[in-house]
Amino acid sequence: MTDFSDVFSSLSPEDLGLLLEKEEVSIEKEDSGRIAALAFEKAGIKRERKRTAVFLRVLAAAACLCLVSCAAVFGVRYFSKPQTEPVSTTLAASPGEKALMLAISNGDEGLIEKLLKSGVLVSRDILDYAVDCTSFLSYNVISELAQAVEEVFGSTGLDPLLESTLVGNSKKALEELRKRNGILMTPSEKLAFFFSAAFCSSDVVEAFKEKGADISATDAAGNNILQIAEKYGNSENVRYAHEQGIN
């Protein structure tokens, strides 16, 4: 292969470029590669590419190291921090509220009374649950729970008619009945009817009848208005039930 080193060393980068572009110049394949290499080296291209490649490799390595470090720090912080579970309403309740719910579900009225006297907060959810337990809870206890909720929140959140009969507010119950075109004996209206027999005046029970309530109906425990009035000492409604032929 022809030794072109001395010739190339005296040529400028532009001349080398022109030499490579000349189609009429006939050189062997090995010399062509060498000419190109020497031209790039003389122009400083090869040296710059090497530096750039090294710089890019270092930069890429630094970026990877940074990502790995960040991931490690995040992992340590994430897995070392206590993971909190979603808190349900039941889990968030105070020990006193939990005890009250348990007492209601067991029908333990003595414990319910003690908890109420100790100042346990009665939420609307607890009252709703108690209202659903009329088959084994006394109306007195449910009424106390309703009054406790009303004192704290200003309202039980129940249907206004049911609320008024639960706390024995005959005036409000009559006002609510006047607003209604009729009583369909929905679950809420039916409960209100039975609570009115226990705690309200006979005018309220009569208003229920006039609006279409079935005065011979029985509650979840199988008691009619006469038995309910007798149980809760409402003599006025006992007389009314007798007058209506309820036995």
mmCIF file of C-alpha atoms in Angstrom:
data_model
loop_
_atom_site.group_PDB
_atom_site.id
_atom_site.type_symbol
_atom_site.label_atom_id
_atom_site.label_comp_id
_atom_site.label_asym_id
_atom_site.label_seq_id
_atom_site.Cartn_x
_atom_site.Cartn_y
_atom_site.Cartn_z
ATOM 1 C CA MET A 1 0.000 0.000 0.000
ATOM 2 C CA THR A 2 1.345 3.437 -0.957
ATOM 3 C CA ASP A 3 2.684 5.446 2.000
ATOM 4 C CA PHE A 4 0.731 8.731 1.890
ATOM 5 C CA SER A 5 1.686 9.963 5.375
ATOM 6 C CA ASP A 6 4.222 12.581 4.239
ATOM 7 C CA VAL A 7 1.935 13.898 1.522
ATOM 8 C CA PHE A 8 -1.116 14.102 3.829
ATOM 9 C CA SER A 9 0.783 15.874 6.573
ATOM 10 C CA SER A 10 1.446 18.824 4.240
ATOM 11 C CA LEU A 11 -2.192 19.125 3.051
ATOM 12 C CA SER A 12 -4.841 21.288 4.647
ATOM 13 C CA PRO A 13 -8.223 19.752 5.730
ATOM 14 C CA GLU A 14 -9.855 21.421 2.705
ATOM 15 C CA ASP A 15 -7.336 19.845 0.325
ATOM 16 C CA LEU A 16 -7.867 16.468 1.899
ATOM 17 C CA GLY A 17 -11.579 16.864 1.411
ATOM 18 C CA LEU A 18 -11.137 17.769 -2.239
ATOM 19 C CA LEU A 19 -8.833 14.837 -2.731
ATOM 20 C CA LEU A 20 -11.434 12.441 -1.371
ATOM 21 C CA GLU A 21 -14.134 13.943 -3.588
ATOM 22 C CA LYS A 22 -12.137 13.558 -6.850
ATOM 23 C CA GLU A 23 -13.600 10.614 -8.742
ATOM 24 C CA GLU A 24 -10.607 10.389 -11.086
ATOM 25 C CA VAL A 25 -8.193 9.725 -8.235
ATOM 26 C CA SER A 26 -7.571 6.001 -8.188
ATOM 27 C CA ILE A 27 -6.540 4.581 -4.846
ATOM 28 C CA GLU A 28 -6.740 1.208 -3.294
ATOM 29 C CA LYS A 29 -9.451 0.380 -0.739
ATOM 30 C CA GLU A 30 -6.979 0.188 2.151
ATOM 31 C CA ASP A 31 -5.487 3.577 1.192
ATOM 32 C CA SER A 32 -8.951 5.106 0.915
ATOM 33 C CA GLY A 33 -9.760 4.199 4.517
ATOM 34 C CA ARG A 34 -6.433 5.480 5.693
ATOM 35 C CA ILE A 35 -6.857 8.754 3.764
ATOM 36 C CA ALA A 36 -10.247 9.307 5.358
ATOM 37 C CA ALA A 37 -8.931 8.556 8.832
ATOM 38 C CA LEU A 38 -6.011 10.914 8.410
ATOM 39 C CA ALA A 39 -8.271 13.619 7.000
ATOM 40 C CA PHE A 40 -10.632 13.432 9.996
ATOM 41 C CA GLU A 41 -7.686 13.387 12.389
ATOM 42 C CA LYS A 42 -6.104 16.434 10.741
ATOM 43 C CA ALA A 43 -9.415 18.306 10.835
ATOM 44 C CA GLY A 44 -9.837 17.444 14.533
ATOM 45 C CA ILE A 45 -13.116 15.620 13.915
ATOM 46 C CA LYS A 46 -12.113 12.256 15.322
ATOM 47 C CA ARG A 47 -10.776 13.752 18.506
ATOM 48 C CA GLU A 48 -13.967 15.763 19.098
ATOM 49 C CA ARG A 49 -16.170 12.735 18.479
ATOM 50 C CA LYS A 50 -14.233 10.747 21.019
ATOM 51 C CA ARG A 51 -14.601 13.489 23.621
ATOM 52 C CA THR A 52 -18.319 13.823 22.847
ATOM 53 C CA ALA A 53 -18.891 10.091 23.095
ATOM 54 C CA VAL A 54 -17.050 9.921 26.412
ATOM 55 C CA PHE A 55 -19.009 12.919 27.722
ATOM 56 C CA LEU A 56 -22.320 11.354 26.668
ATOM 57 C CA ARG A 57 -21.407 8.063 28.326
ATOM 58 C CA VAL A 58 -20.487 9.848 31.567
ATOM 59 C CA LEU A 59 -23.688 11.903 31.418
ATOM 60 C CA ALA A 60 -25.815 8.784 30.869
ATOM 61 C CA ALA A 61 -24.098 6.981 33.742
ATOM 62 C CA ALA A 62 -24.657 9.982 36.034
ATOM 63 C CA ALA A 63 -28.348 10.127 35.065
ATOM 64 C CA CYS A 64 -28.802 6.416 35.790
ATOM 65 C CA LEU A 65 -27.036 6.786 39.138
ATOM 66 C CA CYS A 66 -29.288 9.727 39.995
ATOM 67 C CA LEU A 67 -32.444 7.774 39.120
ATOM 68 C CA VAL A 68 -31.312 4.780 41.167
ATOM 69 C CA SER A 69 -30.516 7.009 44.153
ATOM 70 C CA CYS A 70 -33.909 8.771 43.957
ATOM 71 C CA ALA A 71 -35.709 5.446 43.693
ATOM 72 C CA ALA A 72 -33.818 4.106 46.699
ATOM 73 C CA VAL A 73 -34.611 7.192 48.815
ATOM 74 C CA PHE A 74 -38.298 7.097 47.808
ATOM 75 C CA GLY A 75 -38.504 3.393 48.554
ATOM 76 C CA VAL A 76 -37.004 3.795 52.012
ATOM 77 C CA ARG A 77 -39.312 6.676 52.869
ATOM 78 C CA TYR A 78 -42.431 4.989 51.455
ATOM 79 C CA PHE A 79 -41.991 1.591 53.040
ATOM 80 C CA SER A 80 -40.757 2.956 56.364
ATOM 81 C CA LYS A 81 -43.795 5.250 56.723
ATOM 82 C CA PRO A 82 -46.841 3.613 58.386
ATOM 83 C CA GLN A 83 -49.455 2.837 55.761
ATOM 84 C CA THR A 84 -52.918 3.998 56.750
ATOM 85 C CA GLU A 85 -56.024 2.037 55.853
ATOM 86 C CA PRO A 86 -59.307 3.714 54.828
ATOM 87 C CA VAL A 87 -61.240 4.444 57.989
ATOM 88 C CA SER A 88 -64.904 3.535 57.939
ATOM 89 C CA THR A 89 -67.528 5.347 59.992
ATOM 90 C CA THR A 90 -67.732 2.363 62.340
ATOM 91 C CA LEU A 91 -63.970 2.251 62.927
ATOM 92 C CA ALA A 92 -63.837 6.024 63.414
ATOM 93 C CA ALA A 93 -66.486 5.895 66.178
ATOM 94 C CA SER A 94 -65.415 6.475 69.764
ATOM 95 C CA PRO A 95 -65.297 3.542 72.202
ATOM 96 C CA GLY A 96 -68.472 4.890 73.802
ATOM 97 C CA GLU A 97 -70.317 4.940 70.476
ATOM 98 C CA LYS A 98 -69.141 1.426 69.695
ATOM 99 C CA ALA A 99 -70.393 0.275 73.093
ATOM 100 C CA LEU A 100 -73.736 1.987 72.469
ATOM 101 C CA MET A 101 -74.132 0.266 69.097
ATOM 102 C CA LEU A 102 -73.326 -3.083 70.709
ATOM 103 C CA ALA A 103 -75.818 -2.452 73.529
ATOM 104 C CA ILE A 104 -78.539 -1.592 70.981
ATOM 105 C CA SER A 105 -77.864 -4.697 68.904
ATOM 106 C CA ASN A 106 -78.071 -6.838 72.059
ATOM 107 C CA GLY A 107 -81.177 -5.048 73.347
ATOM 108 C CA ASP A 108 -79.318 -4.227 76.574
ATOM 109 C CA GLU A 109 -81.415 -1.263 77.688
ATOM 110 C CA GLY A 110 -79.722 -1.042 81.074
ATOM 111 C CA LEU A 111 -76.347 -0.490 79.401
ATOM 112 C CA ILE A 112 -77.902 1.959 76.932
ATOM 113 C CA GLU A 113 -79.206 4.032 79.841
ATOM 114 C CA LYS A 114 -75.811 4.010 81.564
ATOM 115 C CA LEU A 115 -74.033 5.078 78.396
ATOM 116 C CA LEU A 116 -76.511 7.902 77.796
ATOM 117 C CA LYS A 117 -76.081 9.123 81.374
ATOM 118 C CA SER A 118 -72.293 9.012 80.990
ATOM 119 C CA GLY A 119 -72.552 11.459 78.087
ATOM 120 C CA VAL A 120 -71.869 9.210 75.101
ATOM 121 C CA LEU A 121 -72.595 11.104 71.887
ATOM 122 C CA VAL A 122 -75.544 9.688 69.952
ATOM 123 C CA SER A 123 -75.116 10.155 66.214
ATOM 124 C CA ARG A 124 -77.894 10.106 63.645
ATOM 125 C CA ASP A 125 -76.560 6.802 62.340
ATOM 126 C CA ILE A 126 -76.967 5.268 65.788
ATOM 127 C CA LEU A 127 -80.513 6.601 66.013
ATOM 128 C CA ASP A 128 -81.357 5.201 62.571
ATOM 129 C CA TYR A 129 -80.088 1.822 63.712
ATOM 130 C CA ALA A 130 -82.104 1.992 66.930
ATOM 131 C CA VAL A 131 -85.289 2.881 65.011
ATOM 132 C CA ASP A 132 -84.798 -0.300 62.987
ATOM 133 C CA CYS A 133 -84.687 -2.287 66.230
ATOM 134 C CA THR A 134 -88.220 -1.498 67.425
ATOM 135 C CA SER A 135 -89.041 -5.199 67.502
ATOM 136 C CA PHE A 136 -86.889 -5.676 70.624
ATOM 137 C CA LEU A 137 -86.121 -2.166 71.925
ATOM 138 C CA SER A 138 -88.594 -0.237 74.023
ATOM 139 C CA TYR A 139 -90.057 2.959 72.591
ATOM 140 C CA ASN A 140 -88.822 4.815 75.672
ATOM 141 C CA VAL A 141 -85.189 4.026 74.893
ATOM 142 C CA ILE A 142 -85.542 4.974 71.223
ATOM 143 C CA SER A 143 -87.246 8.216 72.274
ATOM 144 C CA GLU A 144 -84.349 9.009 74.622
ATOM 145 C CA LEU A 145 -81.874 8.428 71.804
ATOM 146 C CA ALA A 146 -83.909 10.727 69.529
ATOM 147 C CA GLN A 147 -83.982 13.466 72.172
ATOM 148 C CA ALA A 148 -80.221 13.145 72.674
ATOM 149 C CA VAL A 149 -79.620 13.573 68.927
ATOM 150 C CA GLU A 150 -82.038 16.506 68.743
ATOM 151 C CA GLU A 151 -80.279 18.282 71.621
ATOM 152 C CA VAL A 152 -76.894 18.027 69.935
ATOM 153 C CA PHE A 153 -77.753 18.465 66.257
ATOM 154 C CA GLY A 154 -81.032 20.381 66.463
ATOM 155 C CA SER A 155 -82.768 17.702 64.419
ATOM 156 C CA THR A 156 -82.787 13.936 64.247
ATOM 157 C CA GLY A 157 -82.559 13.918 60.466
ATOM 158 C CA LEU A 158 -85.575 11.624 60.339
ATOM 159 C CA ASP A 159 -88.876 12.270 58.596
ATOM 160 C CA PRO A 160 -90.389 15.306 60.438
ATOM 161 C CA LEU A 161 -93.557 13.387 61.288
ATOM 162 C CA LEU A 162 -91.610 10.502 62.759
ATOM 163 C CA GLU A 163 -89.292 12.884 64.603
ATOM 164 C CA SER A 164 -92.179 14.755 66.236
ATOM 165 C CA THR A 165 -93.885 11.569 67.453
ATOM 166 C CA LEU A 166 -90.595 10.092 68.693
ATOM 167 C CA VAL A 167 -90.076 12.995 71.079
ATOM 168 C CA GLY A 168 -93.782 13.344 71.929
ATOM 169 C CA ASN A 169 -94.295 16.722 70.271
ATOM 170 C CA SER A 170 -98.059 16.539 69.578
ATOM 171 C CA LYS A 171 -98.296 20.091 68.227
ATOM 172 C CA LYS A 172 -95.612 19.527 65.606
ATOM 173 C CA ALA A 173 -97.028 16.115 64.731
ATOM 174 C CA LEU A 174 -100.449 17.646 64.021
ATOM 175 C CA GLU A 175 -98.828 20.323 61.859
ATOM 176 C CA GLU A 176 -97.018 17.693 59.837
ATOM 177 C CA LEU A 177 -100.177 15.623 59.421
ATOM 178 C CA ARG A 178 -102.097 18.636 58.117
ATOM 179 C CA LYS A 179 -99.520 19.041 55.363
ATOM 180 C CA ARG A 180 -100.149 15.529 54.055
ATOM 181 C CA ASN A 181 -102.914 14.535 51.694
ATOM 182 C CA GLY A 182 -103.039 11.085 53.174
ATOM 183 C CA ILE A 183 -101.191 8.430 55.143
ATOM 184 C CA LEU A 184 -100.082 5.459 53.073
ATOM 185 C CA MET A 185 -98.610 3.668 56.080
ATOM 186 C CA THR A 186 -95.091 3.684 54.696
ATOM 187 C CA PRO A 187 -92.512 2.262 57.139
ATOM 188 C CA SER A 188 -91.776 5.766 58.432
ATOM 189 C CA GLU A 189 -95.469 6.735 58.712
ATOM 190 C CA LYS A 190 -96.312 3.446 60.367
ATOM 191 C CA LEU A 191 -93.617 3.951 63.002
ATOM 192 C CA ALA A 192 -94.821 7.506 63.566
ATOM 193 C CA PHE A 193 -98.350 6.182 64.118
ATOM 194 C CA PHE A 194 -97.196 3.721 66.773
ATOM 195 C CA PHE A 195 -94.987 6.268 68.524
ATOM 196 C CA SER A 196 -97.902 8.696 68.586
ATOM 197 C CA ALA A 197 -99.924 6.074 70.475
ATOM 198 C CA ALA A 198 -97.137 5.909 73.052
ATOM 199 C CA PHE A 199 -96.151 9.565 73.478
ATOM 200 C CA CYS A 200 -98.652 11.918 71.815
ATOM 201 C CA SER A 201 -102.213 13.051 72.515
ATOM 202 C CA SER A 202 -105.259 11.235 71.164
ATOM 203 C CA ASP A 203 -105.750 14.134 68.734
ATOM 204 C CA VAL A 204 -102.645 12.969 66.882
ATOM 205 C CA VAL A 205 -103.844 9.362 66.712
ATOM 206 C CA GLU A 206 -107.237 10.572 65.474
ATOM 207 C CA ALA A 207 -105.512 12.747 62.842
ATOM 208 C CA PHE A 208 -103.651 9.657 61.639
ATOM 209 C CA LYS A 209 -106.964 7.844 61.321
ATOM 210 C CA GLU A 210 -108.530 10.742 59.388
ATOM 211 C CA LYS A 211 -105.592 10.725 56.982
ATOM 212 C CA GLY A 212 -106.105 7.031 56.237
ATOM 213 C CA ALA A 213 -104.004 5.201 58.826
ATOM 214 C CA ASP A 214 -105.125 1.691 59.792
ATOM 215 C CA ILE A 215 -105.743 2.060 63.533
ATOM 216 C CA SER A 216 -105.920 -1.721 63.937
ATOM 217 C CA ALA A 217 -102.358 -2.186 62.645
ATOM 218 C CA THR A 218 -99.687 -3.766 64.839
ATOM 219 C CA ASP A 219 -96.030 -2.872 65.234
ATOM 220 C CA ALA A 220 -92.966 -5.094 64.692
ATOM 221 C CA ALA A 221 -93.482 -6.711 68.091
ATOM 222 C CA GLY A 222 -97.157 -7.450 67.325
ATOM 223 C CA ASN A 223 -98.639 -4.723 69.579
ATOM 224 C CA ASN A 224 -101.652 -2.611 68.564
ATOM 225 C CA ILE A 225 -102.182 0.994 69.679
ATOM 226 C CA LEU A 226 -104.083 -0.105 72.801
ATOM 227 C CA GLN A 227 -101.251 -2.348 73.967
ATOM 228 C CA ILE A 228 -98.686 0.319 73.133
ATOM 229 C CA ALA A 229 -100.626 3.016 75.024
ATOM 230 C CA GLU A 230 -100.990 0.718 78.034
ATOM 231 C CA LYS A 231 -97.315 -0.225 78.001
ATOM 232 C CA TYR A 232 -96.148 3.394 78.011
ATOM 233 C CA GLY A 233 -98.780 4.708 80.365
ATOM 234 C CA ASN A 234 -100.659 6.905 77.904
ATOM 235 C CA SER A 235 -104.117 6.765 79.500
ATOM 236 C CA GLU A 236 -105.592 9.207 76.976
ATOM 237 C CA ASN A 237 -104.822 6.884 74.112
ATOM 238 C CA VAL A 238 -105.939 3.859 76.102
ATOM 239 C CA ARG A 239 -109.409 5.440 76.306
ATOM 240 C CA TYR A 240 -109.266 6.392 72.631
ATOM 241 C CA ALA A 241 -108.373 2.819 71.614
ATOM 242 C CA HIS A 242 -111.280 1.452 73.635
ATOM 243 C CA GLU A 243 -113.595 3.958 72.006
ATOM 244 C CA GLN A 244 -112.422 2.737 68.603
ATOM 245 C CA GLY A 245 -113.110 -0.851 69.549
ATOM 246 C CA ILE A 246 -109.450 -1.816 69.742
ATOM 247 C CA ASN A 247 -108.923 -4.680 72.162
#
